[in-house]
PDB file of C-alpha atoms in Angstrom:
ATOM      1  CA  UNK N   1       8.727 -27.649  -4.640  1.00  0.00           C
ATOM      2  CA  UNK N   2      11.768 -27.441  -6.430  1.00  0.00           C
ATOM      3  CA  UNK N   3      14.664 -24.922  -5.525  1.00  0.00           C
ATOM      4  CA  UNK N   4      14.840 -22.997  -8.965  1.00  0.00           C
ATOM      5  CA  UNK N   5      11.110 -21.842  -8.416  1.00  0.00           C
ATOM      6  CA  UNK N   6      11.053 -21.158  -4.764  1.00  0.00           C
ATOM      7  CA  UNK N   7      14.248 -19.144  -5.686  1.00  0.00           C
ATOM      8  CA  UNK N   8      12.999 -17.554  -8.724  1.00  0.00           C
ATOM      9  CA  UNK N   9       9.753 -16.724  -7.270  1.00  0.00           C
ATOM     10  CA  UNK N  10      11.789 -14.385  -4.638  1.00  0.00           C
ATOM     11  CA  UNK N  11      13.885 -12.629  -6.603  1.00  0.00           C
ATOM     12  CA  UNK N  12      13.299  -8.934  -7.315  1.00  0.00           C
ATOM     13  CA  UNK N  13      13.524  -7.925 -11.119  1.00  0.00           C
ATOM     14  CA  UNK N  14      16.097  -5.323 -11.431  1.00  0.00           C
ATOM     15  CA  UNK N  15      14.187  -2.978 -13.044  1.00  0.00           C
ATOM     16  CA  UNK N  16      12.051  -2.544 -10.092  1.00  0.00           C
ATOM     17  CA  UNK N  17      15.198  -1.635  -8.450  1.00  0.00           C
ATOM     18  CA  UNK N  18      16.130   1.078 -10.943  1.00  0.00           C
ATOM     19  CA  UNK N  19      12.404   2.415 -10.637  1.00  0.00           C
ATOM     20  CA  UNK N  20      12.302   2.477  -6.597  1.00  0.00           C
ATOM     21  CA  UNK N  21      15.264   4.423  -6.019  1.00  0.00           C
ATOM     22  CA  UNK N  22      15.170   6.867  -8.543  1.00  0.00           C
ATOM     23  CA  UNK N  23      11.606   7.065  -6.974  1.00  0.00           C
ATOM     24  CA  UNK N  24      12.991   7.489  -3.556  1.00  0.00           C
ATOM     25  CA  UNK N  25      15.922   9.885  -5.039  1.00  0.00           C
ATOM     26  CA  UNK N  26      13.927  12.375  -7.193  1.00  0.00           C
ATOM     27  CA  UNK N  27      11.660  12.617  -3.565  1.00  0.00           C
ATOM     28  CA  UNK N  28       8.504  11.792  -5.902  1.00  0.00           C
ATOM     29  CA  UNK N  29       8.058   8.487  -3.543  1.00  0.00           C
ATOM     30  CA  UNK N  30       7.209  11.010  -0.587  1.00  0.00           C
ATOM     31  CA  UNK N  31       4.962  12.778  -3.174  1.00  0.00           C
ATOM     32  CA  UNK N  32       2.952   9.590  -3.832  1.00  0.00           C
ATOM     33  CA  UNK N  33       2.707   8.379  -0.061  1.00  0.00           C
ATOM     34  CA  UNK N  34       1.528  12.000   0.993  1.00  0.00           C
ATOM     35  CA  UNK N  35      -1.023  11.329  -1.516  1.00  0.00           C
ATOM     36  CA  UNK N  36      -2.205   8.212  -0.954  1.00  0.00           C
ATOM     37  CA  UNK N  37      -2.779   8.861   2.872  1.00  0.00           C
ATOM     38  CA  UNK N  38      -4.781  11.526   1.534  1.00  0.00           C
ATOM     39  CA  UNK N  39      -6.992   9.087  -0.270  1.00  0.00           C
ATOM     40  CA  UNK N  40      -7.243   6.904   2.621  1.00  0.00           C
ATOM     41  CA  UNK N  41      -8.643   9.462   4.750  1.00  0.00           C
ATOM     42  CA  UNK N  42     -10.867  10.817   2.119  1.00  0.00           C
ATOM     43  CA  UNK N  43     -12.091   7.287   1.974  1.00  0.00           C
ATOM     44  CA  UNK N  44     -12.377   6.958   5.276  1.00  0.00           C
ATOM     45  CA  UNK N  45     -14.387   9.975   5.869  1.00  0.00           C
ATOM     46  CA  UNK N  46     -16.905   8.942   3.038  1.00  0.00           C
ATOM     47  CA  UNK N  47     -16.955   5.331   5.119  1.00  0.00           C
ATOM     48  CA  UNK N  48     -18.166   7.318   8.532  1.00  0.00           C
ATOM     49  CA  UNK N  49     -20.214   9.684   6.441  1.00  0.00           C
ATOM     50  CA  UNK N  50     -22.091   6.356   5.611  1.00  0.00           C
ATOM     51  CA  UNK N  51     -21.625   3.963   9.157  1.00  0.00           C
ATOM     52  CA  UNK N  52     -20.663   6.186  11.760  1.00  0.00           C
ATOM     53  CA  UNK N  53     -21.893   3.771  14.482  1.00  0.00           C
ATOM     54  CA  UNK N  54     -19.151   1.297  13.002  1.00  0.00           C
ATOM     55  CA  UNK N  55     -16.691   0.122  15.352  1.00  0.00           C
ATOM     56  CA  UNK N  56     -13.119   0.338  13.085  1.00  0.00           C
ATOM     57  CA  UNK N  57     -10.781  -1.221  15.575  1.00  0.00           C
ATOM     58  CA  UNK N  58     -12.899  -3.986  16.406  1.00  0.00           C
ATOM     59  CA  UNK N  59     -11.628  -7.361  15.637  1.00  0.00           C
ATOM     60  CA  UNK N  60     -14.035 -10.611  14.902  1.00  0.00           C
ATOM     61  CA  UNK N  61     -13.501 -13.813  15.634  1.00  0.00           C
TER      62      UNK N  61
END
């Protein structure tokens, strides 16, 4: 693999800078975490609702 593309690939445009922090400034990037954990445990309570003899934590080989 050439250099240019391994080094291109890793480099953040600057406009998602500018987006992020103003994100992180104006406090809406708390806003949208808050609600997305909401989702998550909506989601998750549907997934019990439906499997609640799953084991979550369980790891498969």
């Amino acid at each position: 693999m050439s250099n240019e593309v391994y080094y291109a690939n890793l480099k953040t445009p600057t406009i998602n800078i500018e987006i992020i922090t103003e994100l992180i400034v104006s406090g809406l990037a708390n806003q949208i975490i808050k609600k997305k954990i909401q989702l998550a445990k909506e989601r998750n309570s549907i997934y019990k609702k439906y499997f609640p003899d799953a084991d979550y934590f369980a790891v498969y080989p």
